[in-house]
Short mmCIF file of C-alpha atoms and ligand atoms in Angstrom, two decimals:
data_model
loop_
_atom_site.label_atom_id
_atom_site.label_comp_id
_atom_site.label_asym_id
_atom_site.label_seq_id
_atom_site.Cartn_x
_atom_site.Cartn_y
_atom_site.Cartn_z
CA UNK A 255 11.90 -159.98 31.93
CA UNK A 256 15.00 -158.86 30.15
CA UNK A 257 14.83 -161.95 28.06
CA UNK A 258 11.26 -161.33 27.11
CA UNK A 259 12.19 -157.80 26.04
CA UNK A 260 14.95 -159.01 23.90
CA UNK A 261 12.70 -161.66 22.19
CA UNK A 262 9.92 -159.05 21.66
CA UNK A 263 12.49 -156.79 19.94
CA UNK A 264 13.48 -159.66 17.86
CA UNK A 265 9.78 -160.34 16.98
CA UNK A 266 9.27 -156.86 15.67
CA UNK A 267 12.69 -157.11 13.80
CA UNK A 268 11.93 -160.53 12.43
CA UNK A 269 8.68 -159.48 10.77
CA UNK A 270 10.29 -156.36 9.37
CA UNK A 271 13.06 -158.69 7.97
CA UNK A 272 10.42 -161.28 6.46
CA UNK A 273 8.76 -158.54 4.72
CA UNK A 274 11.98 -157.48 2.83
CA UNK A 275 13.83 -160.85 2.21
CA UNK A 276 17.28 -160.63 0.85
CA UNK A 277 17.96 -163.81 -0.84
CA UNK A 278 20.50 -162.44 -3.41
CA UNK A 279 23.00 -160.61 -1.24
CA UNK A 280 25.99 -162.76 -1.58
CA UNK A 281 28.79 -161.58 0.81
CA UNK A 282 31.56 -163.58 -0.55
CA UNK A 283 31.65 -161.70 -3.81
CA UNK A 284 32.46 -158.60 -1.79
CA UNK A 285 35.31 -160.03 0.36
CA UNK A 286 38.95 -159.12 -0.41
CA UNK A 287 40.39 -162.64 -1.04
CA UNK A 288 43.78 -161.38 -1.98
CA UNK A 289 44.69 -160.63 1.63
CA UNK A 290 46.42 -163.20 3.47
CA UNK A 291 48.54 -163.44 6.73
CA UNK A 292 51.64 -165.28 6.12
CA UNK A 293 51.53 -168.97 6.79
CA UNK A 294 54.54 -168.76 9.20
CA UNK A 295 52.25 -166.75 11.60
CA UNK A 296 50.75 -168.70 14.47
CA UNK A 297 47.05 -169.14 14.09
CA UNK A 298 45.11 -167.53 16.86
CA UNK A 299 42.33 -169.66 17.93
CA UNK A 300 38.49 -168.27 18.67
CA UNK A 301 38.94 -168.67 22.54
CA UNK A 302 42.24 -166.73 22.30
CA UNK A 303 40.48 -164.19 19.99
CA UNK A 304 37.91 -163.60 22.65
CA UNK A 305 40.45 -163.26 25.44
CA UNK A 306 42.69 -160.90 23.60
CA UNK A 307 39.47 -158.98 22.94
CA UNK A 308 38.48 -158.93 26.65
CA UNK A 309 41.90 -157.57 27.56
CA UNK A 310 42.06 -154.94 24.87
CA UNK A 311 38.40 -153.92 25.67
CA UNK A 312 39.20 -153.46 29.24
CA UNK A 313 41.94 -151.03 28.48
CA UNK A 314 40.00 -149.14 26.03
CA UNK A 315 37.19 -148.77 28.84
CA UNK A 316 39.79 -147.38 31.18
CA UNK A 317 40.16 -144.57 28.84
CA UNK A 318 36.48 -143.79 28.39
CA UNK A 319 33.72 -145.49 30.59
CA UNK A 320 30.19 -146.64 29.30
CA UNK A 321 27.47 -143.99 29.42
CA UNK A 322 25.61 -144.79 32.73
CA UNK A 323 22.12 -145.20 30.95
CA UNK A 324 21.07 -149.06 30.81
CA UNK A 325 18.03 -148.22 28.62
CA UNK A 326 20.46 -146.75 25.95
CA UNK A 327 22.99 -149.49 26.45
CA UNK A 328 20.18 -152.19 25.92
CA UNK A 329 18.93 -150.56 22.87
CA UNK A 330 22.27 -150.41 21.09
CA UNK A 331 22.66 -154.01 22.13
CA UNK A 332 19.44 -155.09 20.52
CA UNK A 333 20.18 -153.46 17.19
CA UNK A 334 23.83 -154.91 17.30
CA UNK A 335 22.80 -158.43 18.07
CA UNK A 336 20.09 -158.43 15.80
CA UNK A 337 22.73 -157.39 12.99
CA UNK A 338 25.20 -159.94 14.35
CA UNK A 339 22.55 -162.65 14.12
CA UNK A 340 22.55 -162.11 10.28
CA UNK A 341 26.26 -162.97 10.04
CA UNK A 342 28.36 -166.04 9.60
CA UNK A 343 29.55 -165.81 13.28
CA UNK A 344 26.43 -165.39 15.18
CA UNK A 345 27.64 -167.33 18.19
CA UNK A 346 30.43 -165.00 19.30
CA UNK A 347 29.78 -163.30 22.55
CA UNK A 348 28.79 -160.04 20.92
CA UNK A 349 28.34 -157.06 23.12
CA UNK A 350 27.88 -153.52 22.28
CA UNK A 351 28.66 -150.48 24.44
CA UNK A 352 28.19 -146.63 24.20
CA UNK A 353 31.25 -144.89 25.47
CA UNK A 354 30.94 -141.58 27.40
CA UNK A 355 33.05 -139.63 24.98
CA UNK A 356 32.11 -136.38 23.06
CA UNK A 357 34.14 -137.41 20.15
CA UNK A 358 32.81 -139.17 17.13
CA UNK A 359 33.99 -142.66 16.83
CA UNK A 360 33.13 -146.34 16.82
CA UNK A 361 35.58 -149.37 17.02
CA UNK A 362 35.43 -153.26 17.08
CA UNK A 363 37.50 -155.44 19.37
CA UNK A 364 38.33 -159.04 18.42
CA UNK A 365 35.83 -161.61 19.64
CA UNK A 366 32.70 -159.49 19.28
CA UNK A 367 32.88 -156.30 21.48
CA UNK A 368 31.91 -152.98 19.84
CA UNK A 369 31.95 -149.56 20.95
CA UNK A 370 30.50 -146.24 19.78
CA UNK A 371 30.73 -143.00 21.30
CA UNK A 372 28.03 -140.74 22.72
CA UNK A 373 29.27 -138.12 20.32
CA UNK A 374 28.73 -140.25 17.18
CA UNK A 375 25.39 -141.49 18.40
CA UNK A 376 24.30 -137.74 18.99
CA UNK A 377 24.92 -137.09 15.40
CA UNK A 378 22.71 -139.66 14.05
CA UNK A 379 19.25 -139.50 12.81
CA UNK A 380 17.82 -143.05 12.62
CA UNK A 381 18.22 -146.59 13.73
CA UNK A 382 19.29 -147.40 9.98
CA UNK A 383 22.22 -145.09 10.53
CA UNK A 384 23.28 -146.66 13.80
CA UNK A 385 22.83 -150.11 12.09
CA UNK A 386 25.13 -148.99 9.27
CA UNK A 387 27.90 -147.95 11.67
CA UNK A 388 27.49 -151.17 13.90
CA UNK A 389 27.33 -153.34 10.84
CA UNK A 390 30.62 -151.77 9.57
CA UNK A 391 32.26 -152.58 13.15
CA UNK A 392 30.83 -156.16 12.94
CA UNK A 393 32.59 -156.75 9.74
CA UNK A 394 35.98 -155.86 11.24
CA UNK A 395 35.31 -158.56 13.90
CA UNK A 396 34.02 -160.91 11.38
CA UNK A 397 37.16 -160.56 9.07
CA UNK A 398 39.42 -160.53 11.94
CA UNK A 399 40.93 -157.18 10.72
CA UNK A 400 42.40 -156.24 14.20
CA UNK A 401 43.36 -159.74 15.04
CA UNK A 402 45.29 -160.09 11.99
CA UNK A 403 46.98 -156.84 12.50
CA UNK A 404 47.85 -157.90 15.85
CA UNK A 405 49.33 -161.31 14.46
CA UNK A 406 51.16 -159.50 11.81
CA UNK A 407 52.71 -156.96 14.23
CA UNK A 408 53.27 -159.56 17.01
CA UNK A 409 57.04 -160.27 16.14
CA UNK A 410 57.88 -156.64 16.46
CA UNK A 411 55.68 -156.03 19.42
CA UNK A 412 56.77 -158.85 21.34
CA UNK A 413 60.50 -158.16 20.71
CA UNK A 414 61.58 -161.69 21.02
CA UNK A 415 59.00 -163.10 23.10
CA UNK A 416 57.10 -166.03 21.73
CA UNK A 417 53.42 -165.45 20.61
CA UNK A 418 52.40 -168.73 22.10
CA UNK A 419 53.32 -167.50 25.58
CA UNK A 420 51.74 -164.22 25.16
CA UNK A 421 48.52 -166.04 24.28
CA UNK A 422 48.56 -168.57 27.12
CA UNK A 423 50.02 -166.37 29.87
CA UNK A 424 47.48 -163.92 30.69
CA UNK A 425 49.10 -162.13 33.52
CA UNK A 426 52.70 -162.31 31.94
CA UNK A 427 54.98 -159.68 30.59
CA UNK A 428 54.75 -160.92 26.88
CA UNK A 429 51.06 -160.83 27.23
CA UNK A 430 51.15 -157.24 28.40
CA UNK A 431 53.17 -156.40 25.29
CA UNK A 432 50.83 -157.96 22.96
CA UNK A 433 47.92 -156.20 24.46
CA UNK A 434 49.34 -152.82 24.67
CA UNK A 435 50.34 -153.20 20.75
CA UNK A 436 46.56 -154.35 20.19
CA UNK A 437 45.29 -151.22 22.18
CA UNK A 438 47.74 -148.90 20.27
CA UNK A 439 46.23 -150.05 17.17
CA UNK A 440 43.20 -147.94 17.74
CA UNK A 441 45.07 -144.72 17.61
CA UNK A 442 47.04 -145.98 14.44
CA UNK A 443 44.11 -147.52 12.41
CA UNK A 444 43.70 -150.25 10.11
CA UNK A 445 44.74 -150.83 6.60
CA UNK A 446 42.65 -148.60 4.14
CA UNK A 447 41.52 -151.94 2.29
CA UNK A 448 40.12 -153.33 5.77
CA UNK A 449 37.98 -150.22 6.16
CA UNK A 450 36.55 -150.22 2.62
CA UNK A 451 35.88 -153.73 3.11
CA UNK A 452 34.07 -153.09 6.23
CA UNK A 453 31.98 -150.42 4.50
CA UNK A 454 31.02 -152.73 1.46
CA UNK A 455 30.33 -155.86 3.64
CA UNK A 456 28.55 -153.57 6.41
CA UNK A 457 26.01 -152.26 4.13
CA UNK A 458 24.98 -155.76 3.04
CA UNK A 459 24.63 -156.66 6.69
CA UNK A 460 22.38 -153.75 7.42
CA UNK A 461 20.32 -154.48 4.44
CA UNK A 462 19.98 -158.21 5.62
CA UNK A 463 18.72 -156.93 8.87
CA UNK A 464 15.95 -155.28 7.10
CA UNK A 465 17.37 -151.68 7.32
CA UNK A 466 17.64 -148.86 4.54
CA UNK A 467 20.87 -149.65 2.99
CA UNK A 468 21.84 -146.06 2.85
CA UNK A 469 22.43 -145.75 6.73
CA UNK A 470 26.09 -145.94 6.54
CA UNK A 471 26.34 -143.48 3.60
CA UNK A 472 24.17 -141.02 5.46
CA UNK A 473 26.59 -140.90 8.31
CA UNK A 474 29.52 -140.55 6.16
CA UNK A 475 27.84 -137.61 4.51
CA UNK A 476 27.42 -136.28 8.07
CA UNK A 477 31.04 -136.72 8.76
CA UNK A 478 32.06 -135.26 5.42
CA UNK A 479 30.22 -131.96 6.33
CA UNK A 480 32.39 -131.65 9.48
CA UNK A 481 35.65 -129.73 9.56
CA UNK A 482 38.54 -132.34 9.70
CA UNK A 483 40.44 -129.94 12.04
CA UNK A 484 37.44 -130.42 14.71
CA UNK A 485 38.92 -132.12 17.60
CA UNK A 486 35.77 -134.28 17.80
CA UNK A 487 36.64 -135.99 14.42
CA UNK A 488 40.32 -135.88 14.64
CA UNK A 489 40.96 -139.48 15.59
CA UNK A 490 38.23 -140.65 13.24
CA UNK A 491 39.67 -138.99 10.22
CA UNK A 492 43.30 -139.94 11.20
CA UNK A 493 42.27 -143.83 11.40
CA UNK A 494 39.94 -144.05 8.41
CA UNK A 495 40.07 -143.12 4.86
CA UNK A 496 38.50 -139.66 4.18
CA UNK A 497 34.38 -139.75 4.02
CA UNK A 498 34.43 -138.63 0.32
CA UNK A 499 36.67 -141.58 -0.46
CA UNK A 500 34.61 -144.12 1.45
CA UNK A 501 31.43 -142.62 -0.19
CA UNK A 502 33.12 -142.82 -3.55
CA UNK A 503 33.99 -146.55 -3.19
CA UNK A 504 30.30 -147.19 -2.22
CA UNK A 505 29.17 -145.69 -5.32
CA UNK A 506 30.10 -148.68 -7.16
CA UNK A 507 27.44 -150.42 -5.15
CA UNK A 508 24.83 -148.17 -5.95
CA UNK A 509 22.62 -150.78 -7.61
CA UNK A 510 22.60 -152.85 -4.48
CA UNK A 511 22.16 -149.88 -2.26
CA UNK A 512 19.03 -148.85 -4.32
CA UNK A 513 17.45 -152.09 -4.33
CA UNK A 514 17.36 -151.91 -0.32
CA UNK A 515 16.90 -148.12 0.01
CA UNK A 516 13.25 -148.46 0.87
CA UNK A 517 13.77 -150.62 3.96
CA UNK A 518 13.10 -149.46 7.56
CA UNK A 519 14.90 -146.34 8.82
CA UNK A 520 13.11 -146.23 12.16
CA UNK A 521 14.03 -142.61 13.07
CA UNK A 522 11.27 -142.44 15.56
CA UNK A 523 12.23 -145.44 17.46
CA UNK A 524 15.91 -144.06 17.48
CA UNK A 525 14.98 -140.85 18.73
CA UNK A 526 12.73 -142.19 21.44
CA UNK A 527 15.62 -144.65 22.69
CA UNK A 528 18.53 -142.40 22.32
CA UNK A 529 17.26 -138.86 23.23
CA UNK A 530 15.43 -139.63 26.64
ZN1 ZN B 60 36.40 -149.21 10.54
#
């Protein structure tokens, strides 16, 4: 039954997508190729990436549980998985969760787990806005932004313990240090270049999914109108470049955004799924 509902959703989304095919969106042109993690750092393989993500996600879930509304969780998963299917890592174990927190935030965990808070969802007006935010988070996973930051900081975080041991020994002390470091990153934030890259590539993924490309800019405008002192946005503002700066950076993509601005917003479907 669940599977049928999901396929039906994909059916709807596929026809919307077919109507607005996007052959010309080249994501590679938008990637920061200058960034590189030092060769000396041990490569973290995909199964390890997924396991690290699971461990970090369970700590984050300890801080804020999921909203106990299966219909809402299913809806956000449908939108997120449809977007993830448009990317070059469609086969990761993607899962999306709405956290029961009044603050406005969203974050991605290595390996394909993405959380959005109830507070942010409540401020949104359409599925295109939701897609814009989820696509931004999907890019963090695709580009391994958190994983690379964990890798980069591992030497300091592990204080002498080997990364290899931390990766293999899931119950061990070294592993614990690595996961604690990975979890702390969500209060420190990523590099600004990673955030701006997630914005640039995120709007492309949302457009590929058949959504109005202005979904993410629209959410950024909502955030810009809020008071930075508001406790609901304090962490989001601390860990991300200011909304005005992010909007300014997206201005350079205006031609692309305009080309896909007439795509689906799905405000009614969003309202029906989120506000009941
Ligand atoms: Zn981000």
